[in-house]
XYZ file of C-alpha atoms in Angstrom:
567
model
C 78.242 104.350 118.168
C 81.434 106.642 117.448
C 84.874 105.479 118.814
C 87.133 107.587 121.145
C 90.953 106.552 121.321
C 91.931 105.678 124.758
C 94.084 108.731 125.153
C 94.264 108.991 129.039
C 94.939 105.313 129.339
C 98.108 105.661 126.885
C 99.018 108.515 128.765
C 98.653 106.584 132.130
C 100.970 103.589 130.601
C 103.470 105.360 128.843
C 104.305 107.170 131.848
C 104.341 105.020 134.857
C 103.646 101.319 133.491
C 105.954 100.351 130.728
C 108.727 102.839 130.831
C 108.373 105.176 127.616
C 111.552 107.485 129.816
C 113.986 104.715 128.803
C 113.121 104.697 125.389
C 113.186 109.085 125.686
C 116.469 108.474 127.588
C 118.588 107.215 124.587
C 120.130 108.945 122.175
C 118.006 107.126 119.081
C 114.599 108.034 120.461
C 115.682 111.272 122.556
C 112.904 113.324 121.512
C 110.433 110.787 122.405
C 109.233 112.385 125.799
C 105.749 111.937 127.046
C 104.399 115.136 126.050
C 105.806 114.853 122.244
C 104.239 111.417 122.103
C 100.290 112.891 123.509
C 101.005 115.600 120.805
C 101.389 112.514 118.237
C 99.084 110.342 119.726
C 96.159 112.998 119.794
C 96.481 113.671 116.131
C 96.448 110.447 115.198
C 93.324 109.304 117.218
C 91.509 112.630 115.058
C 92.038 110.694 111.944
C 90.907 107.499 113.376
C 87.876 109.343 115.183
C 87.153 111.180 112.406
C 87.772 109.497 108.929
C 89.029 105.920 109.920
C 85.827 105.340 112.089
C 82.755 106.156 110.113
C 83.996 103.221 107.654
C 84.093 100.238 109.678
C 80.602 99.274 109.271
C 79.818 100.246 105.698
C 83.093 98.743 104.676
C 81.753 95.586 106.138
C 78.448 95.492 104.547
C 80.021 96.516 100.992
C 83.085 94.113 100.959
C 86.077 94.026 98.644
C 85.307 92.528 95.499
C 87.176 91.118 92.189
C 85.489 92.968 88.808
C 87.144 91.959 85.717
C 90.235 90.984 87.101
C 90.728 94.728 89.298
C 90.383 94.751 93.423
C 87.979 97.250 94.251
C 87.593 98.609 97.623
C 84.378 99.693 99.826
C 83.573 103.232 99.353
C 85.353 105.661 101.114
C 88.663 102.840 101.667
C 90.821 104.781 99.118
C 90.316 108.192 101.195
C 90.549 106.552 104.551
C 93.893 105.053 102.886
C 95.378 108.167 101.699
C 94.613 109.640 104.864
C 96.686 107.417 106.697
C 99.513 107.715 104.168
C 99.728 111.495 104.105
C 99.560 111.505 108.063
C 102.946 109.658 107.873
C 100.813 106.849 109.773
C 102.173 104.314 107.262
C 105.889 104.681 108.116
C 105.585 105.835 111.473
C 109.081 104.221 112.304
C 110.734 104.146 109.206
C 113.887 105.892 108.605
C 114.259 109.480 108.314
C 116.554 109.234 105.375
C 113.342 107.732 103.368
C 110.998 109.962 104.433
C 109.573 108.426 107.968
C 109.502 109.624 111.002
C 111.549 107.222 112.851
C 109.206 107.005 115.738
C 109.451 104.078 118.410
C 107.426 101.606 117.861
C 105.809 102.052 121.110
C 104.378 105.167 119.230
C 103.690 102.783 116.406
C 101.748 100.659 118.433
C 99.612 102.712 119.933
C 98.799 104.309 116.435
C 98.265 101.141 114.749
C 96.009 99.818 118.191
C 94.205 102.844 117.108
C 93.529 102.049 113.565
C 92.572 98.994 114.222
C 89.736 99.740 116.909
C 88.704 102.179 113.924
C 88.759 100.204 111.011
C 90.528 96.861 110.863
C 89.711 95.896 107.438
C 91.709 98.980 106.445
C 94.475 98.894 109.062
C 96.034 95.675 107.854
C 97.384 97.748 104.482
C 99.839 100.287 106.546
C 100.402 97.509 109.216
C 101.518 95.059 106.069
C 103.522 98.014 104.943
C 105.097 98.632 107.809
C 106.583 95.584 108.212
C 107.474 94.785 104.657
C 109.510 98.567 105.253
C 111.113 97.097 107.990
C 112.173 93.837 106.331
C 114.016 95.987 103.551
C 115.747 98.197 105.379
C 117.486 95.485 107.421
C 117.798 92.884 104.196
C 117.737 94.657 100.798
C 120.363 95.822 98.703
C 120.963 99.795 98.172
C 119.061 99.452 94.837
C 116.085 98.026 96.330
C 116.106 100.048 99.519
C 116.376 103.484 97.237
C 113.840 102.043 94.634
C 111.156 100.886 97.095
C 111.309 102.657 100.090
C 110.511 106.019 99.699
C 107.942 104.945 98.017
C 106.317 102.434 100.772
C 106.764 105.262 103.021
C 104.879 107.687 101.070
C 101.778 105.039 100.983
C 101.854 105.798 97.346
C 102.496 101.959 97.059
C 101.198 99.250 99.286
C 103.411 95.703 100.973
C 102.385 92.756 101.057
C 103.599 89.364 102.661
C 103.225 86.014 100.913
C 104.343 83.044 102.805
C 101.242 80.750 102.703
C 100.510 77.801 100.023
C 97.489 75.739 99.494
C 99.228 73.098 100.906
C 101.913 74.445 103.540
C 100.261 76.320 105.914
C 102.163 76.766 109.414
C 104.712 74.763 107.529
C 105.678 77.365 105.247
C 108.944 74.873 104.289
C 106.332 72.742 102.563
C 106.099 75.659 99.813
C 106.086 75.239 95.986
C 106.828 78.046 94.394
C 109.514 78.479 92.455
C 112.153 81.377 91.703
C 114.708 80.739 88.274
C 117.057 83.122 87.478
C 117.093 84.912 84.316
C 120.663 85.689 84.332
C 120.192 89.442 84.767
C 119.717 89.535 88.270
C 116.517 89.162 88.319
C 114.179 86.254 88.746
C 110.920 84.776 87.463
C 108.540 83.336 90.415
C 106.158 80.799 89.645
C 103.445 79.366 92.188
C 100.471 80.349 93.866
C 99.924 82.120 97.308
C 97.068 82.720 99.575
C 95.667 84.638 102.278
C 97.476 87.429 101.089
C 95.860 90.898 102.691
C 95.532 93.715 100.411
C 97.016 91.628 97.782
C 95.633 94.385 95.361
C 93.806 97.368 95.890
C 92.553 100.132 94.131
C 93.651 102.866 96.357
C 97.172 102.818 95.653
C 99.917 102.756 92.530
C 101.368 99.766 92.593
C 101.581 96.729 94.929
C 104.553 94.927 96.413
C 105.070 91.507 97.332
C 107.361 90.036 99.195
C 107.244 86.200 98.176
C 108.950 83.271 99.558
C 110.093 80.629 96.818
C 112.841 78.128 96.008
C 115.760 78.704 93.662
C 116.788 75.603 91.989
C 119.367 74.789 93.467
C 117.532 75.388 97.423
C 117.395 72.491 99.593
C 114.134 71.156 101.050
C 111.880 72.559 104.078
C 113.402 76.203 105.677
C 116.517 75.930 105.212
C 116.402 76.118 101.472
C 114.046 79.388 100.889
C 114.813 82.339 99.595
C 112.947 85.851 99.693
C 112.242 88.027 96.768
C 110.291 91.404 95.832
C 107.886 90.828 93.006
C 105.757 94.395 92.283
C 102.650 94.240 90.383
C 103.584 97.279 87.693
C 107.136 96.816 87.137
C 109.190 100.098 87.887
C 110.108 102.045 84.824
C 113.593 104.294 84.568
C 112.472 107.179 86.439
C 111.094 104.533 89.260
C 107.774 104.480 88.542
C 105.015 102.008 87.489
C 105.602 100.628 84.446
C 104.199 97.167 82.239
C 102.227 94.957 84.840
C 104.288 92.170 85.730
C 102.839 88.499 85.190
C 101.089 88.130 88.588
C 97.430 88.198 89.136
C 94.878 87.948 91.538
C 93.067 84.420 91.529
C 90.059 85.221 93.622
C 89.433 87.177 96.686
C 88.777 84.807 99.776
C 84.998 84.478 100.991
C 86.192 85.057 104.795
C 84.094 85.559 108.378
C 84.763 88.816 109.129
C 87.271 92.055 107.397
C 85.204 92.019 104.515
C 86.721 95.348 103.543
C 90.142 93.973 103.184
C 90.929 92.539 99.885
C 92.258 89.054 100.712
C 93.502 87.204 97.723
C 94.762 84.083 96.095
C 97.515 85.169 93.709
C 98.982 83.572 91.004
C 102.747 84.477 89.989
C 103.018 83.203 86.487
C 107.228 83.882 85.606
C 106.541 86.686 87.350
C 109.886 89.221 87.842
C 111.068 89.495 91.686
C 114.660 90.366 92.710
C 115.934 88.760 95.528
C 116.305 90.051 98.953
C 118.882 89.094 101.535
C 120.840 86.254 101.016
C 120.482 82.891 98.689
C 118.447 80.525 101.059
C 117.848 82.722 103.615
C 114.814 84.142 103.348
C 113.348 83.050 106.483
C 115.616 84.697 108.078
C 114.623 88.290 106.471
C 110.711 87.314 106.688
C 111.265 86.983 110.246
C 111.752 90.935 110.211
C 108.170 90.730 109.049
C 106.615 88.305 110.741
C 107.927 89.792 114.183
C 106.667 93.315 113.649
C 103.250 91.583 112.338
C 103.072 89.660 115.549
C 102.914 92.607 117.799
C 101.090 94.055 115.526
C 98.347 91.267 115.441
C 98.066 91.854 119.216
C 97.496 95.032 118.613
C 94.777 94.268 116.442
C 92.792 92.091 118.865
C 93.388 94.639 121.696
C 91.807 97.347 119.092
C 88.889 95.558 118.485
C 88.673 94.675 121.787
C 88.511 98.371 123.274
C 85.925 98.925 120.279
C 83.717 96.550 121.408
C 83.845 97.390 124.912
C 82.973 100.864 124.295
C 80.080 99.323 121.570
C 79.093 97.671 124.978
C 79.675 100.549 127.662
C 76.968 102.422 125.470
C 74.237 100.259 124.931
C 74.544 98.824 128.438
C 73.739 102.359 129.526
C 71.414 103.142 127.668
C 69.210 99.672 127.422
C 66.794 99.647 130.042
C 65.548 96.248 131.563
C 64.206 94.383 134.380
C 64.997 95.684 138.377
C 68.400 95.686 139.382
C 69.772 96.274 143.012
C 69.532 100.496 142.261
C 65.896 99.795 141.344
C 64.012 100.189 137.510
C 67.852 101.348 136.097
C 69.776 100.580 132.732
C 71.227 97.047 132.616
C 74.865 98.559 133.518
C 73.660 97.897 136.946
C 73.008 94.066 136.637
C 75.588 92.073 138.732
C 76.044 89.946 135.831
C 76.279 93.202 133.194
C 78.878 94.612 135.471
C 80.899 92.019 135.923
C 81.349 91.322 132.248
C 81.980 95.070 130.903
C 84.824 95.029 134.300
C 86.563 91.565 132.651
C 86.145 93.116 129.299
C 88.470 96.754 130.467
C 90.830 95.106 132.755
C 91.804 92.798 129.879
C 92.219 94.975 127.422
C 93.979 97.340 130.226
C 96.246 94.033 130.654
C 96.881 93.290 127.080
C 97.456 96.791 126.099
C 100.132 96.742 129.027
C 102.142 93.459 127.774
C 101.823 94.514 123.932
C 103.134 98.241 125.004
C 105.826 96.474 127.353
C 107.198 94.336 124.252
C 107.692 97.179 122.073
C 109.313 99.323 124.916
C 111.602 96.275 124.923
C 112.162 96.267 121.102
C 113.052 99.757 121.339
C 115.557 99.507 124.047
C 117.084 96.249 121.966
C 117.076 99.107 118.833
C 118.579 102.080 120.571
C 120.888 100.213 123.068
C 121.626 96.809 121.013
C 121.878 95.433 124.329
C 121.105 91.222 124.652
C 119.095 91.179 127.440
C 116.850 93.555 125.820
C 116.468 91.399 122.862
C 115.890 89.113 124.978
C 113.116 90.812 126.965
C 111.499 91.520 123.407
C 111.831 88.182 121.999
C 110.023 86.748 125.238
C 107.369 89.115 125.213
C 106.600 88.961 121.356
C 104.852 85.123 121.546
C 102.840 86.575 125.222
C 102.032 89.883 123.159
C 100.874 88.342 120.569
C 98.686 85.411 121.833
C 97.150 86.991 124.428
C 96.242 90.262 122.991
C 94.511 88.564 120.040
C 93.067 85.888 122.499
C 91.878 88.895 124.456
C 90.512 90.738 121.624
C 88.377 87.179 120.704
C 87.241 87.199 124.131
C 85.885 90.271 124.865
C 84.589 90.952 121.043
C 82.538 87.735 122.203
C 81.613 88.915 125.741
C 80.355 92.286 124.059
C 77.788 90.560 122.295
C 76.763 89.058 125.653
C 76.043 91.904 127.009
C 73.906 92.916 123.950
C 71.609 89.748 124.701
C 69.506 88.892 121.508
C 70.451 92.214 120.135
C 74.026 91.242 119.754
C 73.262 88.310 117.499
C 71.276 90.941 114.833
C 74.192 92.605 112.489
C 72.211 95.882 112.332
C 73.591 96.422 115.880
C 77.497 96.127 114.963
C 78.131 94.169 118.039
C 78.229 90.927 115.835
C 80.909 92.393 113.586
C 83.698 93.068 116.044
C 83.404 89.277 117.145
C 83.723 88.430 112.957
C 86.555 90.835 112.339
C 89.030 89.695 115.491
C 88.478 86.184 115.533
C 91.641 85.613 112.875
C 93.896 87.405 115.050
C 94.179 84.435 116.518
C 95.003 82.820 113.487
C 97.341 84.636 111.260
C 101.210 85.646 111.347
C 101.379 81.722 113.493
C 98.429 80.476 115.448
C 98.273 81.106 119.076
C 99.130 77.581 119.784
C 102.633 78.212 117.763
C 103.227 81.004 119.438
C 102.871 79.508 122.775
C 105.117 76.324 121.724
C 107.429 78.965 120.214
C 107.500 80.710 124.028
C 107.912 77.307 125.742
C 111.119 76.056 123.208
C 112.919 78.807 121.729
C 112.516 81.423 123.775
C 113.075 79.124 127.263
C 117.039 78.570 125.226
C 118.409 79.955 127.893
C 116.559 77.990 130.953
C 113.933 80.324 131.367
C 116.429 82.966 132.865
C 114.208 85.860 131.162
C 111.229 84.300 133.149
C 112.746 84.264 136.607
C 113.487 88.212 135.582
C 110.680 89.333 134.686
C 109.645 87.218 137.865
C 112.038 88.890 140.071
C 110.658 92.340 138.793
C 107.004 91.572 139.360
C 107.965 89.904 143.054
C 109.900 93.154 143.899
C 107.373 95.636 143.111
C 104.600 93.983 144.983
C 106.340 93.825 148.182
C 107.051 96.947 148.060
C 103.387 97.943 148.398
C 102.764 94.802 150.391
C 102.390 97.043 153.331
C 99.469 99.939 151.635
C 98.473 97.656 149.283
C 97.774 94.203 150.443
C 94.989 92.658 148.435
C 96.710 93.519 145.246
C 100.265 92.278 146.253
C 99.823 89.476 147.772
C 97.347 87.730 145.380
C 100.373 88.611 142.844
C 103.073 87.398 144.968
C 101.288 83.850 145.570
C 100.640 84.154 141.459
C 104.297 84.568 140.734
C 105.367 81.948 143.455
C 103.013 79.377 141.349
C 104.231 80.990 138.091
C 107.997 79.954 139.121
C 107.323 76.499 139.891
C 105.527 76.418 136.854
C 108.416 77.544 134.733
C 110.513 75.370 136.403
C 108.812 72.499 135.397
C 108.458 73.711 132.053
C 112.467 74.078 131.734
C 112.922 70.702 133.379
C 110.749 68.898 131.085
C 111.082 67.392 127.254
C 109.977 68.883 124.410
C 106.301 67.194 124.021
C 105.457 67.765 127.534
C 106.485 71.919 126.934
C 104.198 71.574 124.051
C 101.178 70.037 125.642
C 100.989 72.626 128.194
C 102.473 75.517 126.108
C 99.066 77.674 125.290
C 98.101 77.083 129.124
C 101.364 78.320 130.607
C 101.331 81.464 127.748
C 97.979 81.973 129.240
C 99.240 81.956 132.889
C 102.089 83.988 132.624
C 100.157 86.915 130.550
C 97.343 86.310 133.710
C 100.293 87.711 136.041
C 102.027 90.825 133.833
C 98.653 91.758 133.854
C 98.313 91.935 137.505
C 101.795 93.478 136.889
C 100.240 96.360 134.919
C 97.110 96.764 137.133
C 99.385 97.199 140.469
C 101.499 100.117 138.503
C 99.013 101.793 137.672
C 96.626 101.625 140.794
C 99.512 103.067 142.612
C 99.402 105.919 140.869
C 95.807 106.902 139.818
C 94.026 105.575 143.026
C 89.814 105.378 142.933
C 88.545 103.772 139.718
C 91.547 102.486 138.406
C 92.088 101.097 142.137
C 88.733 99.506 142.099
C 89.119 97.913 138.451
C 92.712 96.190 140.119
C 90.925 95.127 142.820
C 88.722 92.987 140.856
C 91.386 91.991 137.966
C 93.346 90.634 141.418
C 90.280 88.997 142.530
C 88.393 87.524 139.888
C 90.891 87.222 137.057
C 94.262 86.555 138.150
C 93.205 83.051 139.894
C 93.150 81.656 136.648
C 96.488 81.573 136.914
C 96.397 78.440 138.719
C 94.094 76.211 136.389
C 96.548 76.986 133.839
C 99.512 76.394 135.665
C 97.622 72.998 136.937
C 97.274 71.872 132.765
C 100.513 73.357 131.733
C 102.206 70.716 134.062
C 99.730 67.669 132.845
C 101.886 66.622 130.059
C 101.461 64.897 127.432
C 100.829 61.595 128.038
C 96.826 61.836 128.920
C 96.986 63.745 125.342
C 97.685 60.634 123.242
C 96.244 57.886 125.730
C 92.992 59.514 124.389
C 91.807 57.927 121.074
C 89.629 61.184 119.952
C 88.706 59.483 116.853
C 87.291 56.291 118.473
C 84.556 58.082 120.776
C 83.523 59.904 117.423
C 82.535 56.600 115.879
């Protein structure tokens, strides 16, 4: 079936859910109104409609492949690609004086949610881009930044990220490569990297990596890493590909799913890279990366996810089977049918919600440079993240559910979304890290961002407690239980945060979604009043298995000897 962007529901949360009029109401995003942002968001759902669309599936039967030592894309990847890049899609918030638009990133999100429920193989390129932009602009010297940028911006070249080793994984301190210097301010990078997306291509003129290594003199684990940009056709005088540097690509990963996206093992061989940022602190400028990936990732899963419920929507319509209570109908009116296409919207309704909330946050941080909104962001980034790819998992899954045996046969496409979105859950830190990373670093401050955000959700239920009391007052018991929770959490060591980390993640993003669903049944009334209704009844309870784990500890953990019952 064809994909439709979820115009009306942007619409719906920009304006009365996540607070687009602060962002509009500073000076750095002034122009960023509703109406200018439907104007943007309209053309960019055309291209994905239209162009980005139409290659999902034959981009997943055809694959990337490796011929002779060139990347070659699926047919019709390049033209989806440029497409994107002459749309301005692939430096959507860049800065003006490089050639981007210097959008928020709420725009940005919503674009690249877009893409994604389009064509994720392809997406990853201007979401890789985007970030590696980013990373430069805050961390490169002027020569790199006027060298590189315009020319990420344009699309006419392509960013990568390359931070994971054979053998260091998560534990990217573990790394091997190696960066001398050749005494002209450049460097030659040695070591191998995989997982890289679109670590080649065929669509574009020249590649850049951005490659972790370790000068000489760099001590072990983090702490010792610096970050360098290594392109794959060194630029000539006039800034333009020149000889082709000595990296190559390996092989191209045999993966489940985003078989149209080039993922490869490369192999930097004394390969020239200048550095970026400081001497050892190249974690520190990947961060810049990693974070926009992260809410990007959610993004991703929350893209697929809409896709798949609309792959669902349709052929529970259509598909005609058995009696239900309305007599010889479709299957949409099976109890069982219904309830699962309801879970699968008011999730992604919920997701969408905390990933657009995070980068409303991000934006405020930007255009304010206030603390507590970088604190607000940082909070929300691990919850964005986790749960939006967990989401997109979970309802790619469900979809195929609700195809029966059909789901399970490729020729439907149900099958694919549930291959594409399962390593959203994977990449730019597993879910579990994020969670952790929620629980430790971002509770520095004794969860006092919780209890806000708390205090928030608290105030705006009672103040419908009165017109609205099904909805508020299975959120106010939610965040009462939510508190306690965090104050255990705070007032608890390290390994016990840890061991109920992904279940209190879980919890929290169970109540900002009951957050989002009371905003915007307040405002639209009748469906989207019935689809709160029965997120507040049927999906916010979870909240309370969560919170009942998240406070188990660790202990029962490693009393259990899993390896003895497997003998």
């Amino acid at each position: 079936m064809s994909y439709r962007a979820p115009l009306a529901e942007y619409d719906l949360l920009m304006r009365h859910v996540v607070g687009l009029d602060l962002v509009a109401g500073t000076e750095r995003f002034g122009e960023a109104n509703a109406e200018t942002v439907a104007t943007i968001l309209s053309e960019a759902a055309r291209m994905c409609e239209q162009v980005l669309a139409p290659l999902n599936a034959p981009g997943d039967r055809e694959g990337a492949r490796l011929e002779n030592g060139v990347v070659r894309l699926p047919e019709g990847f390049a033209e989806g690609y440029r497409a994107v890049a002459e749309g301005g899609w692939a430096a959507i918030t860049a800065s003006e004086a490089y050639g981007g638009l210097a959008l928020p990133i709420t725009v940005a999100t919503a674009v690249n949610e877009m893409m994604a429920s389009a064509c994720l193989s392809l997406q990853i390129a201007p979401l890789m881009s985007q970030g590696q932009i980013e990373a430069l602009e805050h961390h490169a010297s002027d020569e790199i930044k006027a060298l590189y940028l315009p020319k990420l911006v344009s699309g006419q070249w392509n960013g990568t990220m390359n931070l994971t080793e054979a053998q260091a994984g998560s534990d990217v301190g573990a790394l091997r490569t190696k960066a001398e210097p050749g005494g002209d301010g450049t460097y030659a990078i040695t070591g191998q990297k995989i997982y890289i997306s679109w670590g080649d291509n065929d669509a574009t003129e020249n590649t850049c990596h951005l490659v972790l290594a370790r000068l000489p003199d760099g001590a072990e684990g983090t702490k010792g890493i610096s970050l360098f940009v290594v392109p794959k056709f060194l630029p000539d005088a006039d800034g333009n590909p020149g000889v082709r540097n000595d990296l190559s690509v390996v092989s191209l990963e045999h993966k489940l799913g985003l078989h149209g996206s080039p993922t490869a093992v490369m192999e930097y061989a004394g390969a020239k890279g200048w550095l970026v940022g400081e001497p050892h602190k190249g974690m520190r400028a990947m961060f810049t990366m990693m974070n926009n990936a992260r809410l990007g990732v959610g993004g991703q899963g929350i893209g697929v996810a809409e896709r798949a419920f609309q792959h669902a929507l349709a052929y529970a319509s259509d598909r005609r089977q058995g009696v239900t209570p309305l007599g010889a109908t479709a299957i949409i009116d099976h109890a069982d049918v219904r309830r699962m296409l309801l879970t699968m919207q008011a999730d992604v309704f919920a997701a969408r919600a905390i990933a657009l909330s995070c980068a409303v946050a991000i934006d405020m941080e930007t255009a304010t440079g206030q603390a507590a909104w970088a604190a607000r962001a940082a909070f929300l980034t691990p919850i964005a993240k986790a749960f939006g790819s967990d989401t997109g998992v979970r309802v790619a899954d469900m979809g195929v559910q609700v195809h029966g045996g059909m789901g399970y046969i490729e020729e439907t496409g149900a099958a694919q979304f549930t291959r594409d979105v399962r390593v959203t859950a994977i990449y730019e830190g597993t879910n579990g890290i994020q969670a952790m990373d929620l629980v430790s670093r971002k509770m520095m401050d004794e969860g006092e961002m919780a209890y806000v955000i708390l205090d928030e959700i608290e105030a705006e239920a009672q103040a419908v407690r009165a017109d609205l009391p099904d909805l508020a007052e299975p959120l106010l018991e939610a965040c009462a239980a939510l508190r306690a929770g965090t104050d255990w959490i705070v007032q608890h060591p390290a390994e016990d945060r840890f061991a109920g980390a992904v279940p209190y993640l879980a919890a929290f993003a169970r109540v900002l979604g009951g957050q989002a669903h009371l905003k915007a049944a307040r405002v639209e009334g009748g469906a989207r009043l019935a689809l709160a209704r029965f997120y507040m009844a049927r999906m916010l309870p979870e909240y309370a298995a969560k919170l009942a784990e998240a406070r188990a500890g660790a202990a029962g953990l490693y009393a259990a000897d899993v390896r003895a019952m497997a003998r």
